[in-house]
CSV table of C-alpha atoms in Angstrom, one decimal:
chain,number,residue,atom,x,y,z
A,6,MET,CA,52.5,-13.5,115.0
A,7,THR,CA,56.2,-14.5,113.2
A,8,THR,CA,56.5,-14.3,110.0
A,9,SER,CA,59.1,-17.0,108.6
A,10,LEU,CA,61.9,-16.9,106.2
A,11,ARG,CA,63.4,-20.2,105.3
A,12,LEU,CA,66.1,-20.3,102.2
A,13,GLN,CA,66.8,-23.6,101.0
A,14,VAL,CA,69.7,-23.9,98.0
A,15,ASN,CA,69.8,-26.8,95.3
A,16,PRO,CA,72.6,-26.8,93.0
A,17,ALA,CA,69.8,-28.4,90.7
A,18,THR,CA,66.7,-26.0,90.9
A,19,MET,CA,65.6,-22.6,92.1
A,20,GLU,CA,62.3,-22.3,94.3
A,21,ARG,CA,60.3,-20.0,95.8
A,22,SER,CA,57.4,-20.7,98.2
A,23,SER,CA,55.7,-19.4,100.9
A,24,THR,CA,52.9,-21.5,103.2
A,25,SER,CA,51.1,-20.2,106.6
A,26,ASP,CA,52.9,-21.4,110.4
A,27,THR,CA,50.6,-23.8,111.4
A,28,ALA,CA,51.9,-26.1,107.4
A,29,SER,CA,54.8,-28.2,108.4
A,30,GLU,CA,56.3,-29.0,105.6
A,31,LYS,CA,59.1,-31.6,105.7
A,32,PRO,CA,62.3,-31.6,104.4
A,33,ASN,CA,63.6,-33.4,101.4
A,34,PRO,CA,66.6,-35.0,101.7
A,35,SER,CA,68.3,-33.9,98.2
A,36,HIS,CA,68.3,-30.6,100.3
A,37,HIS,CA,71.2,-31.1,102.4
A,38,SER,CA,73.6,-31.7,99.8
A,39,THR,CA,76.7,-30.1,100.7
A,40,GLY,CA,76.1,-26.5,99.1
A,41,ALA,CA,72.9,-26.3,101.1
A,42,VAL,CA,71.8,-23.1,103.8
A,43,GLN,CA,69.3,-22.1,105.7
A,44,MET,CA,68.4,-19.1,106.9
A,45,ARG,CA,65.6,-18.1,109.6
A,46,ILE,CA,64.4,-14.7,110.5
A,47,LYS,CA,62.7,-13.0,112.8
A,48,ASN,CA,60.5,-10.4,112.5
A,49,SER,CA,58.2,-8.5,115.6
A,50,ASN,CA,58.6,-5.0,114.1
A,51,SER,CA,55.3,-4.5,112.9
A,52,HIS,CA,51.7,-3.7,115.5
A,53,HIS,CA,49.9,-5.9,112.3
A,54,ASP,CA,48.6,-9.2,112.1
A,55,ARG,CA,51.8,-10.8,110.1
A,56,LEU,CA,51.7,-13.3,107.3
A,57,SER,CA,53.8,-16.0,107.4
A,58,GLN,CA,56.0,-16.9,104.3
A,59,SER,CA,58.7,-19.3,103.4
A,60,LYS,CA,61.6,-18.4,100.6
A,61,SER,CA,63.8,-21.4,99.9
A,62,MET,CA,66.4,-19.7,97.2
A,63,ILE,CA,69.4,-22.5,95.2
A,64,LEU,CA,72.4,-21.6,94.7
A,65,SER,CA,74.9,-22.6,93.0
A,66,GLU,CA,77.9,-24.0,95.4
A,67,ASN,CA,80.9,-21.3,94.3
A,68,VAL,CA,78.5,-18.5,95.2
A,69,LYS,CA,79.4,-17.0,98.4
A,70,VAL,CA,77.0,-15.7,100.6
A,71,ALA,CA,77.9,-11.9,101.3
A,72,GLU,CA,78.9,-10.6,103.7
A,73,PRO,CA,76.4,-8.2,105.8
A,74,ILE,CA,77.0,-4.7,104.9
A,75,ASN,CA,77.3,-2.4,108.5
A,76,ARG,CA,74.9,1.4,107.2
A,77,HIS,CA,76.2,3.0,109.7
A,78,ARG,CA,78.1,5.8,108.7
A,79,ARG,CA,79.3,8.3,110.9
A,80,ASN,CA,80.2,11.1,109.3
A,81,LEU,CA,83.5,12.5,109.9
A,82,SER,CA,82.5,16.4,110.4
A,83,GLN,CA,80.7,15.1,113.8
A,84,HIS,CA,84.2,14.7,115.1
A,85,ASN,CA,87.1,17.4,116.2
A,86,LEU,CA,88.9,16.2,114.2
A,87,THR,CA,92.4,18.0,113.3
A,88,PHE,CA,95.2,17.9,110.6
A,89,ALA,CA,97.8,16.4,112.4
A,90,ASP,CA,94.8,13.4,114.0
A,91,ILE,CA,94.2,12.5,110.0
A,92,ILE,CA,97.4,12.0,109.2
A,93,SER,CA,98.2,10.5,112.5
A,94,THR,CA,95.4,7.5,111.8
A,95,GLN,CA,97.1,7.1,108.7
A,96,GLU,CA,100.6,7.1,109.2
A,97,PRO,CA,102.5,4.9,112.4
A,98,THR,CA,104.0,7.6,114.7
A,99,VAL,CA,107.8,7.2,114.5
A,100,VAL,CA,109.5,9.6,117.5
A,101,ALA,CA,113.3,10.4,116.7
A,102,LYS,CA,114.2,12.2,119.4
A,103,GLU,CA,112.9,12.3,123.5
A,104,GLY,CA,113.7,13.5,126.5
A,105,TYR,CA,113.5,16.3,129.2
A,106,LEU,CA,114.1,19.6,129.1
A,107,LEU,CA,112.8,23.3,130.0
A,108,LYS,CA,109.5,24.2,128.7
A,109,ALA,CA,108.0,28.4,128.8
A,110,LYS,CA,104.8,28.9,127.1
A,111,ILE,CA,104.7,32.8,126.1
A,112,ALA,CA,101.9,32.9,123.8
A,113,ASP,CA,98.5,31.0,123.0
A,114,GLY,CA,97.1,31.8,119.5
A,115,GLY,CA,98.9,35.8,119.8
A,116,LYS,CA,97.9,36.5,123.3
A,117,LYS,CA,100.8,37.2,125.3
A,118,LEU,CA,101.3,34.8,128.3
A,119,ARG,CA,103.8,35.0,131.6
A,120,LYS,CA,106.6,32.8,131.7
A,121,ASN,CA,106.1,29.9,133.9
A,122,TRP,CA,109.5,27.4,133.0
A,123,SER,CA,108.8,23.4,133.9
A,124,THR,CA,110.5,20.9,132.9
A,125,SER,CA,108.6,18.8,130.9
A,126,TRP,CA,109.1,15.3,129.1
A,127,ILE,CA,109.5,15.8,125.0
A,128,VAL,CA,107.9,13.8,122.4
A,129,LEU,CA,109.6,14.7,118.9
A,130,THR,CA,107.7,12.7,116.0
A,131,ALA,CA,107.9,13.8,112.5
A,132,ARG,CA,105.0,16.4,112.4
A,133,LYS,CA,104.9,17.5,116.2
A,134,MET,CA,106.0,17.2,119.6
A,135,GLU,CA,103.9,15.9,122.3
A,136,PHE,CA,105.0,17.4,125.9
A,137,TYR,CA,104.6,15.0,129.0
A,138,LYS,CA,104.9,15.5,132.7
A,139,GLU,CA,107.6,12.2,133.1
A,140,SER,CA,109.1,9.9,130.6
A,141,LYS,CA,106.6,7.0,131.6
A,142,GLN,CA,103.6,9.0,130.9
A,143,PRO,CA,103.4,8.9,127.2
A,144,ALA,CA,103.6,5.0,128.2
A,145,MET,CA,100.8,5.5,130.5
A,146,ALA,CA,98.9,7.8,127.5
A,147,ASN,CA,98.8,4.9,125.1
A,148,LEU,CA,96.6,2.6,127.9
A,149,LYS,CA,93.7,5.7,128.9
A,150,PRO,CA,91.9,6.2,126.2
A,151,GLY,CA,90.5,9.8,124.9
A,152,TYR,CA,93.6,10.8,127.0
A,153,LYS,CA,95.6,14.0,125.0
A,154,PRO,CA,98.5,15.5,126.2
A,155,GLU,CA,100.1,18.8,125.0
A,156,CYS,CA,101.5,19.2,121.4
A,157,VAL,CA,102.8,21.9,118.8
A,158,ASP,CA,102.0,21.1,115.5
A,159,LEU,CA,105.9,21.3,113.5
A,160,CYS,CA,103.8,22.3,110.0
A,161,GLY,CA,104.5,24.8,109.2
A,162,ALA,CA,106.7,27.1,112.9
A,163,ARG,CA,109.6,28.6,112.9
A,164,ILE,CA,112.5,27.6,115.3
A,165,GLU,CA,115.2,30.6,116.3
A,166,TRP,CA,117.8,31.5,119.5
A,167,THR,CA,116.2,34.2,120.7
A,168,SER,CA,118.7,36.0,124.2
A,169,GLU,CA,115.7,39.2,124.8
A,170,LYS,CA,113.2,36.3,126.0
A,171,SER,CA,115.0,35.1,129.1
A,172,SER,CA,118.0,35.6,130.9
A,173,ARG,CA,119.0,32.2,130.7
A,174,LYS,CA,120.8,30.8,128.5
A,175,ASN,CA,120.6,28.1,126.1
A,176,VAL,CA,117.5,29.3,125.2
A,177,PHE,CA,114.9,29.1,121.3
A,178,GLN,CA,112.4,29.9,120.4
A,179,ILE,CA,109.3,27.3,119.1
A,180,THR,CA,107.1,29.4,117.1
A,181,THR,CA,103.5,27.7,114.9
A,182,VAL,CA,101.6,29.2,112.2
A,183,SER,CA,98.4,29.5,114.2
A,184,GLY,CA,100.6,32.0,116.9
A,185,ASN,CA,101.8,29.8,119.6
A,186,GLU,CA,104.8,30.7,121.2
A,187,PHE,CA,107.2,28.2,123.2
A,188,LEU,CA,111.2,28.1,124.8
A,189,PHE,CA,113.4,25.6,125.5
A,190,GLN,CA,115.8,25.3,127.4
A,191,SER,CA,119.5,22.9,128.6
A,192,ASP,CA,122.1,24.0,131.2
A,193,ILE,CA,123.8,21.3,128.9
A,194,ASP,CA,125.0,22.6,125.9
A,195,PHE,CA,125.3,19.7,122.7
A,196,LEU,CA,121.2,18.3,124.6
A,197,ILE,CA,120.3,22.1,123.5
A,198,LEU,CA,122.2,21.8,119.9
A,199,ASP,CA,121.1,18.4,119.4
A,200,TRP,CA,117.9,19.3,120.2
A,201,PHE,CA,117.8,22.2,117.3
A,202,HIS,CA,119.3,21.1,115.2
A,203,ALA,CA,116.8,17.2,115.4
A,204,ILE,CA,113.9,19.4,115.8
A,205,LYS,CA,114.7,21.9,112.9
A,206,ASN,CA,115.5,19.3,110.2
A,207,ALA,CA,111.7,17.5,111.4
A,208,ILE,CA,110.0,21.4,110.5
A,209,ASP,CA,112.2,21.5,107.2
A,210,ARG,CA,110.9,18.9,106.2
A,211,LEU,CA,107.1,19.0,106.1
A,212,PRO,CA,105.5,20.7,103.4
A,213,LYS,CA,104.7,24.0,104.1
A,214,GLU,CA,101.9,23.8,102.1
A,215,GLN,CA,99.8,22.1,103.9
A,216,ARG,CA,99.6,24.5,106.5
A,217,ILE,CA,95.2,24.5,107.1
A,218,THR,CA,92.8,26.3,109.2
A,219,SER,CA,91.0,24.5,111.3
A,220,ARG,CA,87.7,25.9,110.3
A,221,ASN,CA,88.9,25.3,106.6
A,222,LEU,CA,89.5,21.6,107.6
A,223,GLU,CA,86.1,21.3,109.3
A,224,PHE,CA,84.0,23.0,106.4
A,225,LYS,CA,85.9,19.9,104.3
A,226,LEU,CA,85.5,17.1,106.3
A,227,ARG,CA,81.5,18.0,106.0
A,228,ARG,CA,82.4,17.3,102.2
A,229,SER,CA,84.5,14.9,102.0
A,230,SER,CA,85.3,11.8,103.7
A,231,SER,CA,89.1,11.9,105.3
A,232,ILE,CA,90.4,9.6,102.9
A,233,GLU,CA,89.6,12.0,99.9
A,234,LEU,CA,91.3,14.7,101.9
A,235,LEU,CA,94.2,13.3,102.2
A,236,ASN,CA,94.7,12.5,98.8
A,237,ASN,CA,94.5,15.7,97.7
A,238,LEU,CA,96.4,17.9,100.2
A,239,ASP,CA,99.1,16.5,98.1
A,240,THR,CA,96.7,18.2,94.6
A,241,GLU,CA,95.4,21.6,96.5
A,242,SER,CA,97.2,25.5,96.2
A,243,LYS,CA,98.7,27.3,98.2
A,244,GLU,CA,97.0,29.7,100.6
A,245,PRO,CA,97.8,32.1,101.8
A,246,LYS,CA,100.3,32.6,105.0
A,247,PRO,CA,98.5,33.6,108.2
A,248,GLU,CA,98.3,36.9,109.8
A,249,HIS,CA,99.4,38.7,113.1
A,250,ARG,CA,95.9,38.6,114.6
A,251,LYS,CA,96.5,42.5,115.9
A,252,SER,CA,98.2,43.3,112.3
A,253,LEU,CA,95.3,41.5,111.1
A,254,ILE,CA,92.3,43.2,113.4
A,255,PHE,CA,94.1,46.5,113.0
A,256,ARG,CA,93.2,46.1,108.7
A,257,LEU,CA,89.8,45.3,109.8
A,258,ASN,CA,88.9,48.2,111.9
A,259,TYR,CA,91.1,51.1,110.1
A,260,SER,CA,89.1,52.5,107.3
A,261,ALA,CA,87.9,55.9,106.2
A,262,SER,CA,86.5,57.3,109.3
A,263,ASP,CA,88.8,55.8,110.9
A,264,THR,CA,90.9,58.6,108.7
A,265,ASN,CA,88.8,61.2,109.1
A,266,ASP,CA,88.9,60.9,112.9
A,267,ARG,CA,92.7,61.1,112.8
A,268,ASN,CA,92.6,63.8,111.0
A,269,ARG,CA,90.3,66.0,112.9
A,270,ILE,CA,92.6,65.0,115.8
A,271,LYS,CA,96.1,66.1,114.4
A,272,SER,CA,94.0,69.5,113.4
A,273,ARG,CA,93.4,70.0,116.4
A,274,LEU,CA,96.8,69.6,118.6
A,275,LYS,CA,98.0,71.1,115.2
A,276,LYS,CA,95.8,73.9,116.7
A,277,PHE,CA,96.0,73.4,120.0
A,278,ILE,CA,100.1,73.7,119.8
A,279,SER,CA,100.3,76.7,117.5
A,280,ARG,CA,98.5,78.3,120.3
A,281,ARG,CA,100.6,77.6,123.3
A,282,PRO,CA,102.3,80.1,124.9
A,283,SER,CA,106.2,80.0,125.2
A,284,LEU,CA,108.1,79.2,128.2
A,285,LYS,CA,108.8,82.8,128.3
A,286,THR,CA,105.3,84.7,128.6
A,287,LEU,CA,104.0,82.0,131.8
A,288,GLN,CA,107.6,82.2,133.6
A,289,GLU,CA,106.0,86.1,133.6
A,290,LYS,CA,102.7,85.6,134.1
A,291,GLY,CA,104.2,83.0,137.1
A,292,LEU,CA,101.7,80.0,135.7
A,293,ILE,CA,106.2,78.1,136.1
A,294,LYS,CA,108.8,79.3,138.4
A,295,ASP,CA,111.9,79.1,137.6
A,296,GLN,CA,113.6,76.1,139.7
A,297,ILE,CA,116.7,76.2,142.2
A,298,PHE,CA,116.9,72.2,141.1
A,299,GLY,CA,118.3,71.4,138.8
A,300,SER,CA,118.6,74.4,137.4
A,301,HIS,CA,121.9,75.8,136.3
A,302,LEU,CA,124.3,77.8,139.0
A,303,HIS,CA,124.7,80.9,137.3
A,304,SER,CA,120.9,81.0,136.3
A,305,VAL,CA,120.1,81.0,140.1
A,306,CYS,CA,122.5,83.9,140.6
A,307,GLU,CA,121.3,85.7,138.4
A,308,HIS,CA,117.6,85.2,139.1
A,309,GLU,CA,119.2,85.6,142.8
A,310,LYS,CA,120.4,89.3,141.7
A,311,SER,CA,124.0,88.0,143.6
A,312,THR,CA,126.6,84.9,143.1
A,313,VAL,CA,126.1,82.3,145.4
A,314,PRO,CA,122.5,81.0,145.3
A,315,GLN,CA,120.4,82.2,148.8
A,316,PHE,CA,119.4,78.3,149.7
A,317,VAL,CA,123.2,77.6,149.7
A,318,ARG,CA,124.4,79.9,152.1
A,319,LEU,CA,121.0,79.0,154.5
A,320,CYS,CA,122.0,75.4,155.0
A,321,ILE,CA,126.1,76.9,155.4
A,322,GLU,CA,124.4,79.0,158.4
A,323,ALA,CA,121.9,76.3,159.6
A,324,VAL,CA,125.0,73.7,159.7
A,325,GLU,CA,127.5,75.8,162.3
A,326,LYS,CA,124.5,76.8,163.7
A,327,ARG,CA,123.5,73.9,165.4
A,328,GLY,CA,125.4,70.7,163.5
A,329,LEU,CA,129.5,71.4,163.3
A,330,ASP,CA,129.7,69.3,166.6
A,331,VAL,CA,126.8,66.2,165.2
A,332,ASP,CA,128.6,62.9,165.0
A,333,GLY,CA,128.6,61.9,160.5
A,334,ILE,CA,127.7,65.6,159.6
A,335,TYR,CA,127.6,65.0,155.7
A,336,ARG,CA,128.2,61.4,155.6
A,337,VAL,CA,125.3,59.6,157.9
A,338,SER,CA,122.0,60.2,155.0
A,339,GLY,CA,118.9,62.1,156.9
A,340,ASN,CA,114.9,60.8,155.6
A,341,LEU,CA,114.6,61.4,151.8
A,342,ALA,CA,110.6,62.1,152.3
A,343,THR,CA,111.4,65.3,154.0
A,344,ILE,CA,114.9,66.1,152.4
A,345,GLN,CA,111.7,65.8,149.2
A,346,LYS,CA,109.6,67.8,151.3
A,347,LEU,CA,112.4,70.4,151.2
A,348,ARG,CA,112.8,70.1,148.0
A,349,PHE,CA,109.5,70.9,147.4
A,350,VAL,CA,109.7,74.1,149.3
A,351,VAL,CA,112.2,75.7,148.1
A,352,ASN,CA,111.4,75.5,144.1
A,353,GLN,CA,108.2,77.2,145.5
A,354,GLU,CA,109.8,79.7,146.1
A,355,GLU,CA,108.2,79.7,149.4
A,356,LYS,CA,110.2,81.3,152.6
A,357,LEU,CA,112.6,79.2,153.7
A,358,ASN,CA,113.1,78.4,157.6
A,359,LEU,CA,115.2,76.3,159.0
A,360,ASP,CA,115.6,77.1,162.0
A,361,ASP,CA,111.3,75.1,161.9
A,362,SER,CA,110.9,71.5,163.3
A,363,GLN,CA,109.7,70.0,161.3
A,364,TRP,CA,113.4,70.7,159.8
A,365,GLU,CA,115.2,70.0,163.1
A,366,ASP,CA,117.0,67.3,161.4
A,367,ILE,CA,120.5,68.6,160.0
A,368,HIS,CA,121.2,65.2,158.0
A,369,VAL,CA,118.1,67.1,156.0
A,370,VAL,CA,119.4,70.3,155.4
A,371,THR,CA,122.5,68.6,154.5
A,372,GLY,CA,121.1,65.9,152.2
A,373,ALA,CA,119.2,68.5,150.9
A,374,LEU,CA,122.5,70.5,150.3
A,375,LYS,CA,124.5,67.4,148.9
A,376,MET,CA,121.3,67.7,146.8
A,377,PHE,CA,121.5,70.4,144.8
A,378,PHE,CA,125.3,70.3,144.3
A,379,ARG,CA,124.8,66.5,143.0
A,380,GLU,CA,121.6,67.7,140.3
A,381,LEU,CA,123.3,70.9,138.9
A,382,PRO,CA,123.3,70.2,135.1
A,383,GLU,CA,127.2,71.1,135.3
A,384,PRO,CA,128.7,70.8,138.6
A,385,LEU,CA,130.3,72.9,140.7
A,386,PHE,CA,133.8,72.6,138.8
A,387,PRO,CA,132.9,72.3,134.7
A,388,TYR,CA,133.4,69.9,132.5
A,389,SER,CA,136.0,71.7,130.7
A,390,LEU,CA,138.1,71.7,133.5
A,391,PHE,CA,137.8,68.2,134.5
A,392,GLU,CA,140.9,66.6,133.3
A,393,GLN,CA,143.1,69.6,134.3
A,394,PHE,CA,142.3,69.8,137.5
A,395,VAL,CA,143.1,65.9,137.1
A,396,GLU,CA,146.5,66.7,135.8
A,397,ALA,CA,147.5,69.5,138.2
A,398,ILE,CA,146.8,66.4,141.0
A,399,LYS,CA,149.0,64.0,138.9
A,400,ILE,CA,151.9,66.5,140.2
A,401,GLN,CA,154.5,65.4,142.3
A,402,ASP,CA,156.2,68.5,143.4
A,403,ASN,CA,153.2,69.5,146.2
A,404,ALA,CA,153.8,73.3,145.9
A,405,THR,CA,153.8,72.9,141.9
A,406,ARG,CA,150.2,70.9,142.6
A,407,ILE,CA,148.9,73.5,144.5
A,408,LYS,CA,150.3,76.7,142.0
A,409,CYS,CA,148.8,75.1,139.6
A,410,ILE,CA,145.2,73.9,141.0
A,411,ARG,CA,145.2,77.9,142.5
A,412,SER,CA,145.1,79.2,139.0
A,413,LEU,CA,142.7,77.3,138.1
A,414,VAL,CA,140.1,78.1,140.6
A,415,LYS,CA,140.9,81.5,139.6
A,416,LYS,CA,140.2,80.7,135.9
A,417,LEU,CA,136.0,79.6,137.4
A,418,PRO,CA,133.4,81.7,136.8
A,419,ARG,CA,132.0,84.2,139.4
A,420,PRO,CA,129.5,82.1,140.7
A,421,ASN,CA,131.8,79.2,140.4
A,422,TYR,CA,134.7,80.5,142.7
A,423,ASP,CA,132.4,82.3,144.9
A,424,THR,CA,130.1,79.1,145.6
A,425,MET,CA,133.9,76.9,145.8
A,426,LYS,CA,135.0,79.4,148.6
A,427,ILE,CA,132.3,79.9,150.9
A,428,LEU,CA,131.6,76.3,150.5
A,429,PHE,CA,135.4,75.0,150.9
A,430,GLY,CA,135.4,77.4,154.3
A,431,HIS,CA,133.0,75.4,155.7
A,432,LEU,CA,133.7,72.2,155.7
A,433,GLN,CA,137.3,73.5,155.9
A,434,LYS,CA,135.3,74.5,159.5
A,435,ILE,CA,133.9,71.5,160.0
A,436,ALA,CA,137.2,69.2,159.9
A,437,ALA,CA,138.1,71.6,162.4
A,438,LYS,CA,136.0,69.3,164.3
A,439,GLU,CA,137.4,66.0,163.5
A,440,SER,CA,137.4,64.8,167.5
A,441,VAL,CA,134.6,65.3,167.6
A,442,ASN,CA,132.4,65.1,164.5
A,443,LEU,CA,135.2,61.6,163.5
A,444,MET,CA,135.2,64.3,160.4
A,445,SER,CA,138.5,64.0,158.4
A,446,THR,CA,139.6,66.8,155.6
A,447,GLN,CA,140.0,63.0,154.1
A,448,SER,CA,136.7,61.6,154.5
A,449,LEU,CA,135.2,64.8,153.0
A,450,GLY,CA,136.7,63.8,150.2
A,451,ILE,CA,135.2,61.3,149.8
A,452,VAL,CA,131.6,62.4,150.4
A,453,PHE,CA,132.1,65.2,148.3
A,454,GLY,CA,134.5,64.6,145.7
A,455,PRO,CA,131.6,62.6,142.8
A,456,THR,CA,130.0,65.3,144.1
A,457,LEU,CA,131.1,68.6,143.5
A,458,LEU,CA,133.7,67.0,140.4
A,459,ARG,CA,132.7,65.2,137.9
A,460,PRO,CA,133.9,64.5,134.0
A,461,GLU,CA,131.2,65.3,131.3
A,462,LYS,CA,131.0,61.3,129.7
A,463,GLU,CA,131.8,58.8,132.0
A,464,THR,CA,134.7,56.6,130.9
A,465,GLY,CA,136.5,52.7,132.3
A,466,ASN,CA,138.4,54.9,133.9
A,467,MET,CA,135.6,55.6,136.0
A,468,ALA,CA,137.3,54.3,139.4
A,469,VAL,CA,141.0,56.2,139.1
A,470,HIS,CA,138.4,59.7,138.6
A,471,MET,CA,137.0,58.9,141.9
A,472,LEU,CA,139.8,58.5,143.0
A,473,TYR,CA,141.6,61.8,141.5
A,474,GLN,CA,138.4,63.4,142.9
A,475,ASN,CA,138.4,62.3,146.4
A,476,GLN,CA,142.3,63.4,146.3
A,477,ILE,CA,141.0,67.6,144.6
A,478,VAL,CA,138.8,67.8,147.0
A,479,GLU,CA,141.2,67.0,150.0
A,480,LEU,CA,143.9,68.8,148.9
A,481,MET,CA,142.0,72.6,148.5
A,482,LEU,CA,140.7,72.1,152.2
A,483,SER,CA,144.2,71.0,153.1
A,484,GLU,CA,145.1,74.6,151.5
A,485,TYR,CA,142.2,76.2,151.9
A,486,SER,CA,144.0,79.5,152.7
A,487,LYS,CA,147.1,79.3,149.5
A,488,ILE,CA,144.3,78.4,147.1
A,489,PHE,CA,141.5,81.4,148.2
A,490,GLY,CA,143.9,83.7,149.5
A,491,SER,CA,145.2,86.7,148.4
A,492,GLU,CA,148.0,87.0,145.5
A,493,GLU,CA,150.9,88.2,148.4
A,494,ASP,CA,149.7,84.8,150.4
């Protein structure tokens, strides 16, 4: 059984009749007027016996049949639409600028990312920037439904030049409201400058009050249609600027209980520091021992009750015993790990035997001796006399120069003078074997000049000072007897 609905329109009359499907009805010729409309609708939804109905409606000619209304209304909140997507449906996309730039994303939602530079085809529109791998990709994206390139919403974004985030030149940074950070760079000055001004102008033209978060947008879309939202955007009140994620989490977690915990920890630390024994007490108990390396020369000598450190004497004796004939003595470096091991033994005041097999490499002994003098807080030539030694070596007359150097050496403190005399006497023996070990006074001056003599504050004259340092050591080795000899000499 089917139900038949027949609509007949007559300019003169309107009648409605119902008959069965078996009954036959002849059409009235008057029904074939200009405005006659016939419609047949069949319905088979119900499983019960259906009645056949025939309805005729007579309408005037000037009345138009209404278009069928689509009752399927989609709720926009079912789709994950962003603010930029809604705007794009209402406004045509106008490309303000496009081209290649180097791009690196360094933060995503406030979380730092590893910097990775890549070349991107950038398309700048009124409200956003889109990134593609190549220039043909934007056209291909229009042909592929559902394709969404990586983009940056410029609404509320901040742009600035930066030299701290990258060692490259011509780098500027864009920070979005959502916490994303991008770096852009080009070696062409006018190109990167043009991009900077174009993006800055686009940001400045955008209304800053339309900073809508994704949650707020979803809530509004659920309660109203997209058209109502777009009409009310301009009348909405300004929302507070979203804070940085880390600072927000800190403020949320920072409660009264945290304050109490912090105060309790501070009080315990104060008690611990106040009860901590002094350095002198720890040294008296033997818990902390005086270091040989890195200590002042006079402190080491006072501790050993001598004017020359014992370690310096042992090293000189070992070198003179088995190293005078070694090629490149004091110039060739020893194994650094072994030198550090020797340093540790000396600092722990363990009994030192340089004839032990582990110190058989004489370059380890010479390397440790140079390290001792290099790590002195104040060099063997005191800072107070550095400029005077430099002025003395500049004197042209050799006899006057030697006399001036001699007078300055006599002014040295006793530990400095005695240690210097023993060291330079040892180096003179090394220079005497120049034909075997290939270490002349000039070579020794180059090795020991910066180690024994340096200014308290380095200036721009470093190369000039190094030249004078080498010359001073070389002169004192060549004229050792005149400088360190008695007055009668």
